[in-house]
Amino acid sequence: MKKFFAMLLALSMALSLAACGGGSGDTQPSGGSGDAQTSGGDKVVKIGVFEPATGDSGAGGKQEMLGMQYANKETPSVVIGGETYSVELVYADNASDAAKAPTAASQLVSQDVSLVLGTYGSSCAIAGGPIFGEAGLAAIGVTCTNPGVTAGNDYYFRICFLDPFQGTVLANFATEKFAAKKAYLLGELGNDYDQGLLNYFEQAFDGECVKASFPTNTSDFSTYLNQAVAEGADVIFCPVSIAYSTQIVKLAASMGLETPILGSDTLDSNMVLEAAKGSGVKLYVSTFYQEGGSPEFDEGIKAWLAEDSTAMTNNGGNDTIAAVTAMGYDAYYVALEALKAAGSPDKAAVKAALPSLSYTGVSGAIAFDDVGDAIRDTAYIKTADNTAGAWTLETVQTVK
């Protein structure tokens, strides 16, 4: 009798385990890194999304992810080694915090992704990079422009220009546009991105620089803007996050500040435009893309935003296209090209395919140098039309 009940219990457990494995959304590892299979038999390849959805850079991170999400909706599958795979985006929120970035990076490693896209924010990219390197997992930076992202890390690539270039572009623009002789430089204390750009601007600027740094979580910038005025600065350069730049622009508007404000790619946001709208603030930003560069992309993503209320909210409430969104879109397709070139979702094969990859996206031609940095020599300088609440192209800037 005991033997009979033991056999009955074993049969019951086997049936229970079989039932638990049949959910339609489950994926099971199959064939190595990044190669999964749904219960229906469809092959799935996973792409990690290492971005801030919260924190000071959350707004920018969401806009960067929008480009990936739209591309995934447009092209939800890829042929790898003669077989069709559904593409799954796997998310990890680094919370705009360099201290939390390694944990988010480890989450993606544990999810068996084939490669990673992101992150918005160089500090988090630098902090998470060693985790990807130790795991042998390639990451493609989208708009993280600090040189430290790829320095000493063979597994981090990127598709954007770098800060030495961006800082020089803006310093040259300050001289050419405003005949500036004195610049006031303002950034967040301890932020790799901000501080790096301030240094590169200072090195390239043919004039005097007055530098100031504000502590994290600062909410009153009146001391800094008043100092810029007292110093007689011809321009203010503040390459800060959207959260801080909206506050600075609103304050400048309320003060009636006449000094031109120069910003980096982080200020290319419709939320910053909204802060300047209706004011006399003179605002200029360097960035990666201007609407009109690819009419087909512009039309398609605007239509998608109009039909997806969550996407519209994540874009700041309107359909202005941020350059980081265009870059996120291009990064997704670079990832697909890497998977196709690798002929396998295996992370080692994907990493090996990246250095020789070239792709022409909506933001231009993309290829990598020996370090893994993008070969880029052009930036768009846009200015805020405060009446229309829109960006207009000021100039296309290069560095010889």
Short mmCIF file of C-alpha atoms in Angstrom, two decimals:
data_model
loop_
_atom_site.label_atom_id
_atom_site.label_comp_id
_atom_site.label_asym_id
_atom_site.label_seq_id
_atom_site.Cartn_x
_atom_site.Cartn_y
_atom_site.Cartn_z
CA MET A 1 0.00 0.00 0.00
CA LYS A 2 2.83 2.45 0.85
CA LYS A 3 4.44 1.71 -2.53
CA PHE A 4 1.13 2.45 -4.30
CA PHE A 5 0.75 5.85 -2.55
CA ALA A 6 4.38 6.74 -3.33
CA MET A 7 3.80 6.05 -7.02
CA LEU A 8 0.58 8.09 -6.96
CA LEU A 9 2.36 11.06 -5.33
CA ALA A 10 5.18 10.96 -7.89
CA LEU A 11 2.68 10.94 -10.76
CA SER A 12 0.77 13.87 -9.21
CA MET A 13 3.97 15.96 -8.86
CA ALA A 14 5.01 15.24 -12.46
CA LEU A 15 1.63 16.40 -13.78
CA SER A 16 1.80 19.53 -11.62
CA LEU A 17 5.26 20.47 -12.92
CA ALA A 18 4.16 19.94 -16.51
CA ALA A 19 1.18 22.25 -15.99
CA CYS A 20 3.36 25.02 -14.47
CA GLY A 21 5.62 25.17 -17.54
CA GLY A 22 2.95 25.95 -20.12
CA GLY A 23 2.23 29.70 -19.70
CA SER A 24 1.99 31.51 -23.06
CA GLY A 25 4.37 34.27 -21.99
CA ASP A 26 7.14 32.05 -20.64
CA THR A 27 10.48 31.62 -22.37
CA GLN A 28 12.89 28.77 -21.85
CA PRO A 29 16.67 28.90 -22.47
CA SER A 30 17.57 27.10 -25.68
CA GLY A 31 20.84 26.95 -27.51
CA GLY A 32 23.00 29.36 -25.51
CA SER A 33 23.15 33.09 -24.74
CA GLY A 34 20.17 35.13 -25.89
CA ASP A 35 18.52 32.17 -27.63
CA ALA A 36 15.16 31.44 -26.02
CA GLN A 37 12.04 29.66 -27.15
CA THR A 38 8.42 30.31 -26.26
CA SER A 39 6.07 27.50 -25.31
CA GLY A 40 4.62 27.85 -28.82
CA GLY A 41 7.99 27.08 -30.38
CA ASP A 42 8.85 30.58 -31.62
CA LYS A 43 12.49 31.54 -31.18
CA VAL A 44 13.16 34.71 -29.18
CA VAL A 45 16.27 36.88 -28.98
CA LYS A 46 16.57 39.28 -26.06
CA ILE A 47 18.04 42.78 -26.23
CA GLY A 48 18.75 44.44 -22.90
CA VAL A 49 17.63 48.04 -22.33
CA PHE A 50 19.85 49.70 -19.73
CA GLU A 51 18.15 53.06 -19.19
CA PRO A 52 16.89 55.38 -16.46
CA ALA A 53 13.12 55.33 -16.13
CA THR A 54 13.31 57.24 -12.84
CA GLY A 55 15.57 59.87 -11.26
CA ASP A 56 16.94 63.11 -12.70
CA SER A 57 17.57 61.56 -16.11
CA GLY A 58 14.33 59.58 -16.19
CA ALA A 59 12.66 61.91 -18.71
CA GLY A 60 15.58 61.60 -21.12
CA GLY A 61 15.82 57.87 -20.58
CA LYS A 62 12.15 57.42 -21.43
CA GLN A 63 12.56 59.43 -24.64
CA GLU A 64 15.59 57.38 -25.63
CA MET A 65 13.62 54.17 -24.98
CA LEU A 66 10.76 55.46 -27.14
CA GLY A 67 12.98 55.18 -30.19
CA MET A 68 13.78 51.55 -29.36
CA GLN A 69 10.15 50.74 -28.63
CA TYR A 70 8.93 52.28 -31.88
CA ALA A 71 11.61 50.42 -33.84
CA ASN A 72 10.63 47.18 -32.09
CA LYS A 73 6.99 47.76 -33.04
CA GLU A 74 8.03 48.52 -36.62
CA THR A 75 10.43 45.55 -36.87
CA PRO A 76 9.56 42.95 -34.21
CA SER A 77 11.63 40.12 -35.65
CA VAL A 78 15.04 39.43 -37.18
CA VAL A 79 16.52 36.61 -39.26
CA ILE A 80 19.61 35.17 -37.58
CA GLY A 81 21.50 32.32 -39.20
CA GLY A 82 18.57 31.58 -41.48
CA GLU A 83 15.99 31.41 -38.69
CA THR A 84 13.44 34.03 -37.68
CA TYR A 85 13.54 35.28 -34.09
CA SER A 86 11.06 37.51 -32.29
CA VAL A 87 12.89 40.41 -30.61
CA GLU A 88 12.15 40.97 -26.94
CA LEU A 89 13.29 44.14 -25.16
CA VAL A 90 14.29 43.42 -21.57
CA TYR A 91 14.38 46.47 -19.29
CA ALA A 92 16.47 47.41 -16.25
CA ASP A 93 16.06 50.84 -14.63
CA ASN A 94 19.39 52.27 -13.46
CA ALA A 95 17.46 55.09 -11.73
CA SER A 96 19.87 57.80 -13.01
CA ASP A 97 22.19 56.73 -10.20
CA ALA A 98 25.76 55.53 -10.70
CA ALA A 99 25.55 53.65 -7.39
CA LYS A 100 22.54 51.65 -8.62
CA ALA A 101 23.74 51.15 -12.21
CA PRO A 102 25.84 48.02 -11.51
CA THR A 103 22.80 46.28 -10.02
CA ALA A 104 20.70 47.13 -13.07
CA ALA A 105 23.50 45.92 -15.34
CA SER A 106 23.69 42.64 -13.39
CA GLN A 107 19.94 42.17 -13.83
CA LEU A 108 20.37 42.26 -17.61
CA VAL A 109 23.30 39.85 -17.48
CA SER A 110 21.12 37.41 -15.52
CA GLN A 111 18.35 37.70 -18.13
CA ASP A 112 20.54 36.07 -20.78
CA VAL A 113 20.37 38.95 -23.26
CA SER A 114 22.48 38.91 -26.43
CA LEU A 115 23.55 42.55 -26.16
CA VAL A 116 22.56 45.76 -24.38
CA LEU A 117 21.43 49.23 -25.51
CA GLY A 118 22.02 52.34 -23.37
CA THR A 119 22.37 54.21 -21.24
CA TYR A 120 21.23 57.79 -21.26
CA GLY A 121 23.70 59.36 -18.82
CA SER A 122 27.43 58.78 -18.98
CA SER A 123 27.90 58.32 -15.23
CA CYS A 124 25.63 55.26 -15.22
CA ALA A 125 27.27 53.90 -18.37
CA ILE A 126 30.71 54.20 -16.78
CA ALA A 127 29.46 52.53 -13.57
CA GLY A 128 27.66 49.69 -15.32
CA GLY A 129 30.26 49.07 -18.00
CA PRO A 130 32.57 46.80 -15.96
CA ILE A 131 29.63 44.47 -15.23
CA PHE A 132 29.02 43.99 -18.94
CA GLY A 133 32.73 43.54 -19.59
CA GLU A 134 33.11 40.87 -16.91
CA ALA A 135 30.12 39.02 -18.36
CA GLY A 136 31.44 39.20 -21.92
CA LEU A 137 28.31 41.09 -22.95
CA ALA A 138 28.50 43.90 -25.53
CA ALA A 139 26.72 47.19 -24.84
CA ILE A 140 25.93 49.90 -27.39
CA GLY A 141 25.80 53.35 -25.86
CA VAL A 142 23.17 55.54 -27.51
CA THR A 143 23.82 59.10 -26.26
CA CYS A 144 26.36 58.63 -23.45
CA THR A 145 29.05 61.00 -24.72
CA ASN A 146 31.76 60.97 -22.02
CA PRO A 147 35.05 59.36 -23.24
CA GLY A 148 35.20 57.26 -20.06
CA VAL A 149 32.34 55.06 -21.27
CA THR A 150 34.50 53.11 -23.73
CA ALA A 151 37.94 53.80 -22.24
CA GLY A 152 39.48 50.52 -21.12
CA ASN A 153 36.31 48.54 -21.86
CA ASP A 154 36.40 46.44 -25.01
CA TYR A 155 32.72 45.54 -24.57
CA TYR A 156 31.24 49.06 -24.66
CA PHE A 157 30.54 50.66 -28.05
CA ARG A 158 28.54 53.78 -28.84
CA ILE A 159 26.77 55.46 -31.78
CA CYS A 160 26.97 59.12 -30.66
CA PHE A 161 29.65 61.79 -30.89
CA LEU A 162 31.91 62.39 -27.86
CA ASP A 163 32.15 65.25 -25.40
CA PRO A 164 35.56 66.56 -26.51
CA PHE A 165 33.92 67.14 -29.90
CA GLN A 166 30.68 68.50 -28.42
CA GLY A 167 32.47 70.84 -26.02
CA THR A 168 34.63 72.19 -28.84
CA VAL A 169 31.60 72.66 -31.10
CA LEU A 170 29.83 74.74 -28.45
CA ALA A 171 32.92 76.76 -27.54
CA ASN A 172 33.44 77.61 -31.22
CA PHE A 173 29.76 78.48 -31.60
CA ALA A 174 29.94 80.85 -28.61
CA THR A 175 32.80 82.70 -30.28
CA GLU A 176 31.37 82.71 -33.79
CA LYS A 177 27.76 83.57 -32.90
CA PHE A 178 28.19 85.90 -29.93
CA ALA A 179 31.86 86.99 -30.12
CA ALA A 180 31.98 85.74 -26.53
CA LYS A 181 35.04 86.59 -24.45
CA LYS A 182 33.79 85.34 -21.08
CA ALA A 183 31.71 82.22 -20.40
CA TYR A 184 30.01 81.10 -17.19
CA LEU A 185 30.13 77.30 -16.88
CA LEU A 186 27.63 75.54 -14.62
CA GLY A 187 27.26 71.81 -13.88
CA GLU A 188 26.25 69.33 -11.20
CA LEU A 189 28.95 68.51 -8.68
CA GLY A 190 30.34 64.99 -9.14
CA ASN A 191 28.50 64.35 -12.40
CA ASP A 192 30.94 62.84 -14.94
CA TYR A 193 28.95 64.07 -17.91
CA ASP A 194 28.52 67.67 -16.71
CA GLN A 195 32.04 68.10 -15.42
CA GLY A 196 33.63 66.50 -18.46
CA LEU A 197 31.81 68.84 -20.83
CA LEU A 198 32.69 71.90 -18.74
CA ASN A 199 36.35 70.94 -19.00
CA TYR A 200 36.23 70.32 -22.76
CA PHE A 201 34.45 73.63 -23.34
CA GLU A 202 37.02 75.45 -21.21
CA GLN A 203 39.93 73.86 -23.10
CA ALA A 204 38.51 74.90 -26.47
CA PHE A 205 37.16 78.34 -25.57
CA ASP A 206 39.25 81.31 -26.68
CA GLY A 207 38.43 83.46 -23.69
CA GLU A 208 37.89 83.48 -19.93
CA CYS A 209 35.79 80.86 -18.14
CA VAL A 210 34.16 81.17 -14.72
CA LYS A 211 33.22 77.72 -13.42
CA ALA A 212 30.63 76.80 -10.79
CA SER A 213 29.15 73.51 -9.59
CA PHE A 214 25.91 72.95 -7.70
CA PRO A 215 25.17 70.08 -5.27
CA THR A 216 22.84 67.24 -6.25
CA ASN A 217 19.14 68.02 -5.60
CA THR A 218 19.63 71.77 -5.87
CA SER A 219 16.29 73.48 -6.52
CA ASP A 220 17.22 77.18 -6.40
CA PHE A 221 19.66 78.39 -9.06
CA SER A 222 19.26 82.12 -8.45
CA THR A 223 22.70 82.42 -6.83
CA TYR A 224 24.36 80.92 -9.91
CA LEU A 225 22.48 82.95 -12.52
CA ASN A 226 23.04 86.15 -10.54
CA GLN A 227 26.74 85.30 -10.36
CA ALA A 228 26.84 84.87 -14.15
CA VAL A 229 25.33 88.32 -14.57
CA ALA A 230 27.67 89.88 -11.98
CA GLU A 231 30.67 88.33 -13.73
CA GLY A 232 29.60 89.91 -17.01
CA ALA A 233 29.46 86.58 -18.82
CA ASP A 234 28.71 86.74 -22.54
CA VAL A 235 27.25 83.21 -22.51
CA ILE A 236 26.18 80.63 -19.94
CA PHE A 237 27.05 77.00 -20.66
CA CYS A 238 25.08 74.47 -18.58
CA PRO A 239 25.17 70.87 -19.88
CA VAL A 240 22.85 69.54 -17.17
CA SER A 241 19.97 67.06 -16.91
CA ILE A 242 16.43 67.83 -18.04
CA ALA A 243 15.33 68.05 -14.39
CA TYR A 244 17.84 70.82 -13.67
CA SER A 245 17.75 72.58 -17.04
CA THR A 246 13.99 73.13 -16.91
CA GLN A 247 14.43 74.85 -13.54
CA ILE A 248 17.30 76.98 -14.82
CA VAL A 249 15.43 78.03 -17.96
CA LYS A 250 12.26 78.90 -16.03
CA LEU A 251 14.28 81.00 -13.59
CA ALA A 252 16.13 82.74 -16.44
CA ALA A 253 12.75 83.56 -17.99
CA SER A 254 11.39 85.02 -14.75
CA MET A 255 14.57 87.10 -14.31
CA GLY A 256 14.39 88.43 -17.84
CA LEU A 257 17.92 87.11 -18.35
CA GLU A 258 19.42 88.34 -21.62
CA THR A 259 22.61 86.25 -21.54
CA PRO A 260 22.40 83.41 -24.09
CA ILE A 261 22.23 79.93 -22.56
CA LEU A 262 24.12 77.16 -24.34
CA GLY A 263 23.24 73.55 -23.62
CA SER A 264 24.41 70.13 -24.68
CA ASP A 265 22.34 67.23 -26.02
CA THR A 266 20.60 66.76 -22.64
CA LEU A 267 18.74 70.04 -23.14
CA ASP A 268 17.29 68.89 -26.47
CA SER A 269 13.90 68.13 -24.93
CA ASN A 270 10.35 69.36 -25.42
CA MET A 271 10.19 69.80 -21.64
CA VAL A 272 12.99 72.36 -21.86
CA LEU A 273 11.16 74.00 -24.78
CA GLU A 274 8.05 74.25 -22.64
CA ALA A 275 10.05 75.93 -19.86
CA ALA A 276 11.26 78.57 -22.34
CA LYS A 277 7.95 79.06 -24.17
CA GLY A 278 6.62 82.61 -24.15
CA SER A 279 9.82 84.05 -22.68
CA GLY A 280 12.75 86.00 -24.04
CA VAL A 281 15.32 83.35 -23.08
CA LYS A 282 17.94 82.79 -25.77
CA LEU A 283 18.54 79.06 -25.74
CA TYR A 284 20.83 77.01 -28.02
CA VAL A 285 21.64 73.30 -27.83
CA SER A 286 23.96 70.87 -29.61
CA THR A 287 22.41 67.58 -30.56
CA PHE A 288 22.30 64.50 -32.82
CA TYR A 289 19.18 64.99 -34.94
CA GLN A 290 16.78 67.65 -36.19
CA GLU A 291 13.21 66.99 -37.29
CA GLY A 292 13.09 66.83 -41.07
CA GLY A 293 16.25 64.78 -41.31
CA SER A 294 14.17 61.70 -42.11
CA PRO A 295 10.58 62.63 -43.04
CA GLU A 296 9.46 58.98 -43.11
CA PHE A 297 10.74 58.39 -39.57
CA ASP A 298 9.23 61.66 -38.35
CA GLU A 299 5.81 60.86 -39.79
CA GLY A 300 5.81 57.29 -38.52
CA ILE A 301 6.81 57.99 -34.93
CA LYS A 302 4.43 60.96 -34.64
CA ALA A 303 1.56 58.71 -35.78
CA TRP A 304 2.60 56.10 -33.21
CA LEU A 305 2.76 58.69 -30.42
CA ALA A 306 -0.71 59.92 -31.38
CA GLU A 307 -2.20 56.43 -30.99
CA ASP A 308 -0.29 55.41 -27.83
CA SER A 309 -1.16 57.59 -24.84
CA THR A 310 1.60 56.10 -22.65
CA ALA A 311 4.23 56.79 -25.29
CA MET A 312 2.93 60.35 -25.66
CA THR A 313 3.16 60.88 -21.90
CA ASN A 314 6.71 59.49 -21.86
CA ASN A 315 7.57 61.97 -24.61
CA GLY A 316 6.52 64.88 -22.42
CA GLY A 317 2.95 65.24 -23.65
CA ASN A 318 3.46 66.25 -27.28
CA ASP A 319 4.96 64.83 -30.47
CA THR A 320 8.14 66.89 -30.69
CA ILE A 321 10.89 64.42 -31.58
CA ALA A 322 13.89 64.50 -29.26
CA ALA A 323 17.21 63.65 -30.87
CA VAL A 324 17.74 60.93 -28.25
CA THR A 325 14.61 59.22 -29.57
CA ALA A 326 16.03 59.15 -33.10
CA MET A 327 19.26 57.76 -31.66
CA GLY A 328 17.40 55.06 -29.72
CA TYR A 329 15.69 54.08 -32.97
CA ASP A 330 19.03 53.81 -34.77
CA ALA A 331 20.58 51.85 -31.89
CA TYR A 332 17.87 49.19 -32.17
CA TYR A 333 18.63 48.68 -35.85
CA VAL A 334 22.37 48.58 -35.20
CA ALA A 335 21.61 45.80 -32.70
CA LEU A 336 19.65 43.90 -35.36
CA GLU A 337 22.51 44.31 -37.84
CA ALA A 338 24.92 42.93 -35.23
CA LEU A 339 22.71 39.89 -34.66
CA LYS A 340 22.43 39.24 -38.39
CA ALA A 341 26.18 39.63 -38.90
CA ALA A 342 26.90 37.31 -35.96
CA GLY A 343 24.65 34.62 -37.42
CA SER A 344 23.83 33.67 -33.85
CA PRO A 345 22.28 35.23 -30.72
CA ASP A 346 25.36 34.12 -28.77
CA LYS A 347 26.75 37.14 -26.94
CA ALA A 348 30.37 36.38 -27.90
CA ALA A 349 29.48 36.14 -31.57
CA VAL A 350 27.53 39.41 -31.39
CA LYS A 351 30.42 41.20 -29.72
CA ALA A 352 32.82 39.90 -32.38
CA ALA A 353 30.55 41.22 -35.15
CA LEU A 354 30.26 44.79 -33.83
CA PRO A 355 33.70 46.33 -34.63
CA SER A 356 33.34 45.92 -38.40
CA LEU A 357 29.67 46.87 -38.54
CA SER A 358 28.39 49.86 -40.52
CA TYR A 359 24.83 51.12 -40.78
CA THR A 360 23.12 54.22 -42.14
CA GLY A 361 20.31 55.35 -39.86
CA VAL A 362 18.04 58.36 -39.59
CA SER A 363 20.80 60.18 -37.68
CA GLY A 364 23.44 59.44 -40.35
CA ALA A 365 26.17 56.93 -41.05
CA ILE A 366 27.25 54.78 -38.09
CA ALA A 367 30.57 52.93 -37.81
CA PHE A 368 33.02 52.28 -34.98
CA ASP A 369 36.68 53.15 -34.55
CA ASP A 370 39.29 50.98 -32.82
CA VAL A 371 38.07 52.02 -29.38
CA GLY A 372 34.42 51.32 -30.15
CA ASP A 373 33.47 54.98 -30.46
CA ALA A 374 31.31 56.24 -33.28
CA ILE A 375 33.01 57.92 -36.22
CA ARG A 376 31.03 61.17 -36.15
CA ASP A 377 32.07 64.70 -37.14
CA THR A 378 28.82 66.67 -37.20
CA ALA A 379 26.50 68.21 -34.61
CA TYR A 380 23.25 70.10 -35.06
CA ILE A 381 22.93 73.42 -33.23
CA LYS A 382 19.27 74.19 -32.58
CA THR A 383 17.65 77.24 -31.02
CA ALA A 384 14.35 77.50 -29.18
CA ASP A 385 11.54 79.34 -30.94
CA ASN A 386 9.80 80.51 -27.79
CA THR A 387 6.71 81.70 -29.63
CA ALA A 388 6.02 78.46 -31.46
CA GLY A 389 7.46 76.22 -28.73
CA ALA A 390 9.64 74.41 -31.24
CA TRP A 391 13.29 73.87 -32.11
CA THR A 392 14.65 75.49 -35.26
CA LEU A 393 17.96 74.61 -36.88
CA GLU A 394 20.58 77.30 -36.28
CA THR A 395 23.54 75.66 -37.97
CA VAL A 396 25.29 72.37 -38.64
CA GLN A 397 28.64 72.47 -36.88
CA THR A 398 31.79 70.46 -37.52
CA VAL A 399 35.26 70.52 -36.04
CA LYS A 400 38.22 70.51 -38.41
#
